[in-house]
Coordinates of C-alpha atoms in Angstrom, one line a residue:
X1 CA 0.0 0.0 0.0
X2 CA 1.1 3.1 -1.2
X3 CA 0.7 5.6 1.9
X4 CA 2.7 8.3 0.6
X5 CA 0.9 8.5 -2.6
X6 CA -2.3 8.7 -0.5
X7 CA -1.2 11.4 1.5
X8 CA -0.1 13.5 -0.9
X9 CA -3.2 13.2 -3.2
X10 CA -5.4 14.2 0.2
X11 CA -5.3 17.8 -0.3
X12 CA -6.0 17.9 -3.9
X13 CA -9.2 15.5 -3.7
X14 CA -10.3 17.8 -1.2
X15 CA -10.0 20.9 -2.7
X16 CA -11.6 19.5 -5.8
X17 CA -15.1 18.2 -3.6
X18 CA -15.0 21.6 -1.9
X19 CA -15.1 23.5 -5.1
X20 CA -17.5 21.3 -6.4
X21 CA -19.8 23.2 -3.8
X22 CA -19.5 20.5 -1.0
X23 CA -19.2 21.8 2.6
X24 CA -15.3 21.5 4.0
X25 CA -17.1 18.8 7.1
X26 CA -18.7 16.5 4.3
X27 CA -16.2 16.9 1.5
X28 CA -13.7 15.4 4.5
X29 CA -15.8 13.1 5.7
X30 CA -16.2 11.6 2.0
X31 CA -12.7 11.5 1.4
X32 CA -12.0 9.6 4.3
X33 CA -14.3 6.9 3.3
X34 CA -12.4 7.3 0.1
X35 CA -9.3 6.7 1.2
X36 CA -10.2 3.9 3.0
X37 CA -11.7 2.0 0.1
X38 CA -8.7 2.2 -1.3
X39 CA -6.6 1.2 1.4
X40 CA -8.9 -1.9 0.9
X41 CA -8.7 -2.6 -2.8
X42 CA -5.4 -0.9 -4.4
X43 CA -3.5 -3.4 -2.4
X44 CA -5.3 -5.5 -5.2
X45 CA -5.0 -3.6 -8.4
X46 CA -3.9 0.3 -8.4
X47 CA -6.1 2.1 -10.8
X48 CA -4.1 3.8 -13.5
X49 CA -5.4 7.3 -12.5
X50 CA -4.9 7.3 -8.3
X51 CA -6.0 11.0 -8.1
X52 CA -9.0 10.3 -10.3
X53 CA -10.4 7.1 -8.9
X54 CA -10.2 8.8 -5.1
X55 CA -12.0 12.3 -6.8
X56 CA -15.0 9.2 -8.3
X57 CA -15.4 7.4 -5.1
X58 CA -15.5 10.8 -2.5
X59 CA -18.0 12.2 -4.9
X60 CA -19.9 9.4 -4.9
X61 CA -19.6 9.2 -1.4
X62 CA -21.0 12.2 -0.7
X63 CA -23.8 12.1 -2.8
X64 CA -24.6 9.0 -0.5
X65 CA -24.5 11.2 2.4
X66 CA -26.6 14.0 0.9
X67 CA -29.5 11.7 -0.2
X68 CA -29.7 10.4 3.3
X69 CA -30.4 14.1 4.3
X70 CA -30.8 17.0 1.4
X71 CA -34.5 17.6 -0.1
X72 CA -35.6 15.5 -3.2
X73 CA -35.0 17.8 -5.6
X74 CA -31.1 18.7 -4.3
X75 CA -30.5 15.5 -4.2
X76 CA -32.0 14.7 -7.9
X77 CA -30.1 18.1 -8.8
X78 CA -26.6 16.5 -7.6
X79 CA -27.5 13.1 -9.0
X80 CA -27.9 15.4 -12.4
X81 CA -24.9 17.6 -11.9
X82 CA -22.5 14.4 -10.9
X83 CA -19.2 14.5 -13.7
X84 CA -18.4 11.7 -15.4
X85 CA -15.5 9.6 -14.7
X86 CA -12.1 10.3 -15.8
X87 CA -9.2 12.7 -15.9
X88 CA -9.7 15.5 -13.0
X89 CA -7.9 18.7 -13.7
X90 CA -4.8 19.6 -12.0
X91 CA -4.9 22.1 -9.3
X92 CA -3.1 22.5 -6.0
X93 CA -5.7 23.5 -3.0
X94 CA -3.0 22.6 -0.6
X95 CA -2.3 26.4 0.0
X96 CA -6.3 26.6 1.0
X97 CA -6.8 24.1 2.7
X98 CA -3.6 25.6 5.2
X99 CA -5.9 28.4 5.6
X100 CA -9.2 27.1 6.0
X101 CA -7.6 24.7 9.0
X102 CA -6.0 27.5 10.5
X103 CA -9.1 29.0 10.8
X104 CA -8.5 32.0 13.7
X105 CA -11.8 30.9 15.3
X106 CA -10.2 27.3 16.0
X107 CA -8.3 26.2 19.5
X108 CA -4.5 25.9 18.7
X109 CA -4.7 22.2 19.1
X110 CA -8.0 21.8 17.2
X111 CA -5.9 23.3 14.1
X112 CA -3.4 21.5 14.4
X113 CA -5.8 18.0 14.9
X114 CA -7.8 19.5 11.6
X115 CA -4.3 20.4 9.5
X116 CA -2.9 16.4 10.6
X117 CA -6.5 15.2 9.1
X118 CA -7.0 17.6 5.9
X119 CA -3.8 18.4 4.5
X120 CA -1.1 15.5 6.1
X121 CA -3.8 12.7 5.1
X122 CA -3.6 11.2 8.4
X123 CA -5.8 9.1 10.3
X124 CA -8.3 10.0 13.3
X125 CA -7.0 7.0 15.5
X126 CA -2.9 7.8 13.8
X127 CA -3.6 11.9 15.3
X128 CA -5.3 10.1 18.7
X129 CA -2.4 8.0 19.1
X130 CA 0.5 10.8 18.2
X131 CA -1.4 12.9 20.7
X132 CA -1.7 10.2 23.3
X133 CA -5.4 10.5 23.8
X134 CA -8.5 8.4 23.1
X135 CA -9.6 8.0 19.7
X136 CA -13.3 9.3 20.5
X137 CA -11.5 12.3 22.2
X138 CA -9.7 13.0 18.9
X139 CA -12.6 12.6 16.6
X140 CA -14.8 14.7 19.4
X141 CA -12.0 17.4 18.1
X142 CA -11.9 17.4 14.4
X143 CA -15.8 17.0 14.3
X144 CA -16.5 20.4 16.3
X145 CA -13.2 22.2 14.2
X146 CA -15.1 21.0 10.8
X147 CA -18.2 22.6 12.0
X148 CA -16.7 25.6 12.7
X149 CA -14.9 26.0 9.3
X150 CA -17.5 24.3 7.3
X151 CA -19.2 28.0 6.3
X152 CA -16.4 29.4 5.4
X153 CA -15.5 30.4 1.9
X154 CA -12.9 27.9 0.4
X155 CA -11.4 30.9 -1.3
X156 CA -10.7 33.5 1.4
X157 CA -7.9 35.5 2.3
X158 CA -5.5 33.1 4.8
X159 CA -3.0 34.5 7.4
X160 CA 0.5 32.9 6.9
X161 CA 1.1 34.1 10.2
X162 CA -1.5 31.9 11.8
X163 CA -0.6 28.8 9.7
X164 CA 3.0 28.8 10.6
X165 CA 2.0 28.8 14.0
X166 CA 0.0 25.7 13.8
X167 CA 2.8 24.0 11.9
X168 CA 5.4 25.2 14.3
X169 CA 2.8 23.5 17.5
X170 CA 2.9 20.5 15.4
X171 CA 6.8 20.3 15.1
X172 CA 6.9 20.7 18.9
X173 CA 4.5 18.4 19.6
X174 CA 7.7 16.3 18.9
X175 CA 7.1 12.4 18.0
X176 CA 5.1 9.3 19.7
X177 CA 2.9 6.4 18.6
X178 CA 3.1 5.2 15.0
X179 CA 3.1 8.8 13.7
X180 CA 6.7 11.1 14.0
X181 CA 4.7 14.3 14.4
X182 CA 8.2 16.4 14.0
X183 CA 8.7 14.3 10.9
X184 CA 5.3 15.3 9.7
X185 CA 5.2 19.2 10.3
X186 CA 8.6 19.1 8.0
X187 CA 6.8 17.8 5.3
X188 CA 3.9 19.2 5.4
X189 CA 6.1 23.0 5.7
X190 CA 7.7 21.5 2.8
X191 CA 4.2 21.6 0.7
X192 CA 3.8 24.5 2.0
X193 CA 7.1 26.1 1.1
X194 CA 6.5 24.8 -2.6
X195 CA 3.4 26.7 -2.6
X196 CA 4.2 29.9 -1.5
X197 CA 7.4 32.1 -2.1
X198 CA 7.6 33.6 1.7
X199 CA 10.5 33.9 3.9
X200 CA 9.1 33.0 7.0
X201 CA 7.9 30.0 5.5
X202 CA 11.6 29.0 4.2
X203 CA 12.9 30.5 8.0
X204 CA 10.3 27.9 10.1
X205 CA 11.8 25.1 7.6
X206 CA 15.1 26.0 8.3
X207 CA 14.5 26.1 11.8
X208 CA 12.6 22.7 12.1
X209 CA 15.2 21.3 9.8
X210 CA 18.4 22.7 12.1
X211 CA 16.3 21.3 15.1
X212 CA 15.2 18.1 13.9
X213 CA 19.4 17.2 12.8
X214 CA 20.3 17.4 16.6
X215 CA 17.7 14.8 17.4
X216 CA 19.8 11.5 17.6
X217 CA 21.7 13.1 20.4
X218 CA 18.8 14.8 22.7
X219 CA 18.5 11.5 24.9
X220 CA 20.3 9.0 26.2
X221 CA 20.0 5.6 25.5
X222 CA 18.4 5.3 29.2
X223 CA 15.7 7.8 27.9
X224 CA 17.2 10.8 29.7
X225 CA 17.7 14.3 28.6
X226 CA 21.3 15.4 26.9
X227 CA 21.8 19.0 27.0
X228 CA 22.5 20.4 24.0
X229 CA 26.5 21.3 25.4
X230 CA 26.7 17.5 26.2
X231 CA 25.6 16.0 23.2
X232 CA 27.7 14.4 20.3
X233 CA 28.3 16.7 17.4
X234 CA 29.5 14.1 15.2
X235 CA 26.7 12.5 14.9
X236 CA 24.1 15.4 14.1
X237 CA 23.0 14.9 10.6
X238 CA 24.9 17.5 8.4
X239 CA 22.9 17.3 5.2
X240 CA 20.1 18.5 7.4
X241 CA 22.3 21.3 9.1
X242 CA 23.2 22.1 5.2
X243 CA 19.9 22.6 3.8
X244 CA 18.6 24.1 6.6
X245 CA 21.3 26.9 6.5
X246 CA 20.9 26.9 2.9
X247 CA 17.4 27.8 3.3
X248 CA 18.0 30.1 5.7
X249 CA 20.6 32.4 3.8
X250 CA 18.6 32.8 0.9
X251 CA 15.4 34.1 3.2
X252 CA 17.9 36.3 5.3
X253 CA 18.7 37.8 2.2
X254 CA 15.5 38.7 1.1
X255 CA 16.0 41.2 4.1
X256 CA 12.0 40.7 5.6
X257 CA 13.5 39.5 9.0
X258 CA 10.5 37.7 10.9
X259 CA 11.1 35.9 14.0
X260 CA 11.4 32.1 12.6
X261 CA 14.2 33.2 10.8
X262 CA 15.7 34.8 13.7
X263 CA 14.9 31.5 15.0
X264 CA 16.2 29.7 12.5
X265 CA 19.9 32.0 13.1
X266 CA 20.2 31.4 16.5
X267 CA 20.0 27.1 15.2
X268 CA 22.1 27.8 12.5
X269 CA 25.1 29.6 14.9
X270 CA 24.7 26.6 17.8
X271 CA 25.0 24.0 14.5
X272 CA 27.8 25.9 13.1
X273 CA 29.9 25.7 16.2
X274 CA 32.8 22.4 16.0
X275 CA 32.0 22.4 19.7
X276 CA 30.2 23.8 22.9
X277 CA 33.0 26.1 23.6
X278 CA 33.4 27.7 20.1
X279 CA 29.8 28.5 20.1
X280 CA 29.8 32.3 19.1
X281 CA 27.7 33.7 21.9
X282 CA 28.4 37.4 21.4
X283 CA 26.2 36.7 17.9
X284 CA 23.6 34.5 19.8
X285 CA 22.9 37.2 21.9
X286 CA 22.7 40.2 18.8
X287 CA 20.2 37.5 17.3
X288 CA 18.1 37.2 20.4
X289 CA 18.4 40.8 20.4
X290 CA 16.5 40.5 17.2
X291 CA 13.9 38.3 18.3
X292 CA 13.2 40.5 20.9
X293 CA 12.3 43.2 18.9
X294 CA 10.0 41.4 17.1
X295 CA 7.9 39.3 19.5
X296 CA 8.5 41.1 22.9
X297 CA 8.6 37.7 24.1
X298 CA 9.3 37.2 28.2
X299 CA 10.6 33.5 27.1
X300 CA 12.6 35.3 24.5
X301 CA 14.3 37.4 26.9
X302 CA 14.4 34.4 29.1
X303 CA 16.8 32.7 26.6
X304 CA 18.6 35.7 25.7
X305 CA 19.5 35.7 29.7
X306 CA 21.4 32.5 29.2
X307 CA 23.3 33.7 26.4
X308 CA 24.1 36.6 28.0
X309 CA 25.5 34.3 30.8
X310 CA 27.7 32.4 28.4
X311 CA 29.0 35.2 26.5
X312 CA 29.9 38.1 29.1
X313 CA 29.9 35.6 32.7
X314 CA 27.0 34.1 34.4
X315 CA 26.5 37.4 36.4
X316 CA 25.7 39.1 33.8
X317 CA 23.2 37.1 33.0
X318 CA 21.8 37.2 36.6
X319 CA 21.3 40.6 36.1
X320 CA 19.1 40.1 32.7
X321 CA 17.1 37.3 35.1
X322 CA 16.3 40.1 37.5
X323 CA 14.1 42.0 35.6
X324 CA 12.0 39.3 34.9
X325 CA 9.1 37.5 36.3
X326 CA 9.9 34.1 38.5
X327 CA 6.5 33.3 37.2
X328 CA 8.1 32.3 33.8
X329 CA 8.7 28.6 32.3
X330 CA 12.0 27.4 33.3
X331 CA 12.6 30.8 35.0
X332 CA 14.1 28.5 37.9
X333 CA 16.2 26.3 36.1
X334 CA 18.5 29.6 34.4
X335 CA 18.3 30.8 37.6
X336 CA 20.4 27.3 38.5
X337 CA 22.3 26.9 35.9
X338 CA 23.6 30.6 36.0
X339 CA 24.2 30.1 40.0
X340 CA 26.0 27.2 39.1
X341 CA 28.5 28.4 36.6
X342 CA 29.0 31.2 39.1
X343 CA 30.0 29.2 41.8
X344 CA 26.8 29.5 44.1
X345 CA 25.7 25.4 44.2
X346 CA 23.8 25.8 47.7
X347 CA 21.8 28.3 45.5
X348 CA 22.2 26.2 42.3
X349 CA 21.2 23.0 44.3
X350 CA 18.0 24.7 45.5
X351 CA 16.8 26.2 42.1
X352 CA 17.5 22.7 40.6
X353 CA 15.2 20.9 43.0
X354 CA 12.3 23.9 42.7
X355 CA 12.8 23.7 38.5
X356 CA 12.3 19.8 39.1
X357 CA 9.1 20.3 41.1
X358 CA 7.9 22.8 38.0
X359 CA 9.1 20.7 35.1
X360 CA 6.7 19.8 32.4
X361 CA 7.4 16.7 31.0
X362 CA 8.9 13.6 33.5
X363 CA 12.0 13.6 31.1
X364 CA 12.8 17.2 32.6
X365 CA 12.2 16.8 36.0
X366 CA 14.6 13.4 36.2
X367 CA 17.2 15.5 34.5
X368 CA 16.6 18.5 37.4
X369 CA 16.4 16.3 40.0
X370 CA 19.6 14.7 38.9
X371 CA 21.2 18.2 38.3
X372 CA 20.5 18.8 42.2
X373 CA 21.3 15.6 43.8
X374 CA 24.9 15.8 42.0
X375 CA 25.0 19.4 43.5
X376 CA 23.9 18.3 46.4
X377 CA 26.3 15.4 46.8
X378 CA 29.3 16.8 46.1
X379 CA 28.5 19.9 48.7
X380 CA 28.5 17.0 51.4
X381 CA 31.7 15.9 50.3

């Protein structure tokens, strides 16, 4: 079975339906039961013309579906304005469909549940699974996000903004189950990137790209966190690191800075560096400098204290944590790490254990809590 081939057809045999005049809900619904009809039968015998022979059954589907509950007369109007089979004509709705699933009235994580279903072909119970929740959970999702974009016009102005964002959540999400969700947000910004010419578009696929070559060295064999000063450069994947930065020029050139391309600089100078200790900080923090400017991010200035720390001393970059809010994300664990490189580890020890207590993910808190008991061990010493 083919599943790439299915996947990439997904978006098209959508946007064909939609146009058509079929609601976004139905249309998806009907070429879900496509796709799984075929799953069933091309295993068999592949029909010559894939894209064709999904557009025929999803149709047909729907028509089913509208019978059950339009007026006689649509329905016998449907029935009347059905196309014959054969060739479809070509035409990419992928950029469309971004929009219509990033639709600003969605949740975050309903966009992203709708985008994984629409455009990345997946499966309700493949998204459940990713997202480590019950399939009814999931559907319970997409059904209410399909509603809400349903009356919406297929051709309507999209924000890029907005789409980026839900393909950036998607990346993070990082990878579980049967489906590598950091995997999947590359390609899918991939089809994205091939469908519009914007450099924050190439700058998030740079970024996810420089991210996603580090990944063989984030964990231990064990499970447990590596930071990224401990992990083994030689075996980061350098094509990646080499397309990414390749990407990355050629947006930075375009000189329409935007902050996944700042992003994307800060990866680029961390992937650049032979080792932790010829990391160029001094640029790290001009770059964070950038970022700053552009989102007035507290987490933003949050990193930007750490790399403050590492290029002018850790008590430098003290002074940037003072003047902001302990409320913050990981606000305790700078705080550590800073008190450790400057030599405080009662301070360091404590900060380690309060980050470990805050952490969000139990990968996290085993690191902190490992951070503090070596702190704390050697300080009995």
């Amino acid at each position: 079975m083919n599943e790439a081939l299915l996947r990439s057809l997904t978006p098209s045999v959508l946007g064909i339906l939609v146009r058509r005049g079929a609601d976004f809900a139905a249309a998806e619904d009907a070429v879900q039961d496509a796709l799984v009809e075929a799953v069933r039968t091309w295993p068999d015998e592949q029909p010559r013309d894939p894209k064709g022979w999904l557009v025929t059954v999803a149709w047909r589907r729907f028509l089913d579906a509208t019978r059950a509950e339009a007026a006689r007369r649509r329905r016998e109007d449907l029935v009347d304005e059905e196309p014959a089979p054969g060739p479809v004509p070509a035409a990419d709705d992928t950029l469309q469909l971004y929009f219509l699933c990033a639709h600003p009235s969605l949740t975050p994580s309903s966009a992203v549940a709708l985008t994984l279903r629409a455009v990345g072909g997946l499966t309700t119970r493949q998204i459940a699974r990713a997202y480590l929740v019950p399939e009814a959970t999931m559907a319970q999702r997409i059904s209410r996000a399909k509603r809400t974009v349903s009356g919406v016009p297929f051709d309507r102005p999209g924000d890029v903004a907005t789409v980026l964002r839900v393909l950036y959540l998607v990346f993070n999400e990082g990878y579980s189950g049967d489906v590598d969700l950091a995997a999947e947000a590359i390609r899918l910004t991939r089809q994205l990137a091939a469908s519009i010419d914007h450099p924050e578009v190439a700058g998030l696929l740079a970024l996810m790209l420089l991210h996603h070559a580090r990944r063989a060295t984030r964990t231990a064999p064990d499970g447990s966190l590596v930071p990224l000063a401990e992990q083994d450069r030689g075996r980061w994947d350098t094509g990646a690191i080499t397309e990414g930065v390749g990407i990355l020029q050629a947006a930075l050139a375009r000189d329409r800075l935007g902050e996944f391309q700042a992003q994307a600089a800060i990866a680029a100078l961390h992937a650049d560096a032979p080792t932790a200790e010829e990391t160029d900080w001094v640029q790290i923090v001009e770059w964070y400098d950038e970022l700053a400017g552009l989102t007035d991010s507290p987490v933003v200035r949050l990193n930007r204290a750490v790399a403050v720390g590492e290029a002018d001393g850790p008590r430098a970059g003290l002074a940037e944590l003072a003047a902001l809010s302990d409320t913050l994300p990981r606000h305790a664990a700078v705080a550590a790490y800073l008190h450790e490189r400057d030599g405080d580890l009662p301070t360091a020890a404590r900060l380690y254990a309060e980050a470990a207590h805050k952490a969000p993910t139990l990968a996290e808190r085993d690191h902190l809590t490992r951070r503090a008991a070596r702190l704390n061990t050697g300080l009995r010493r």
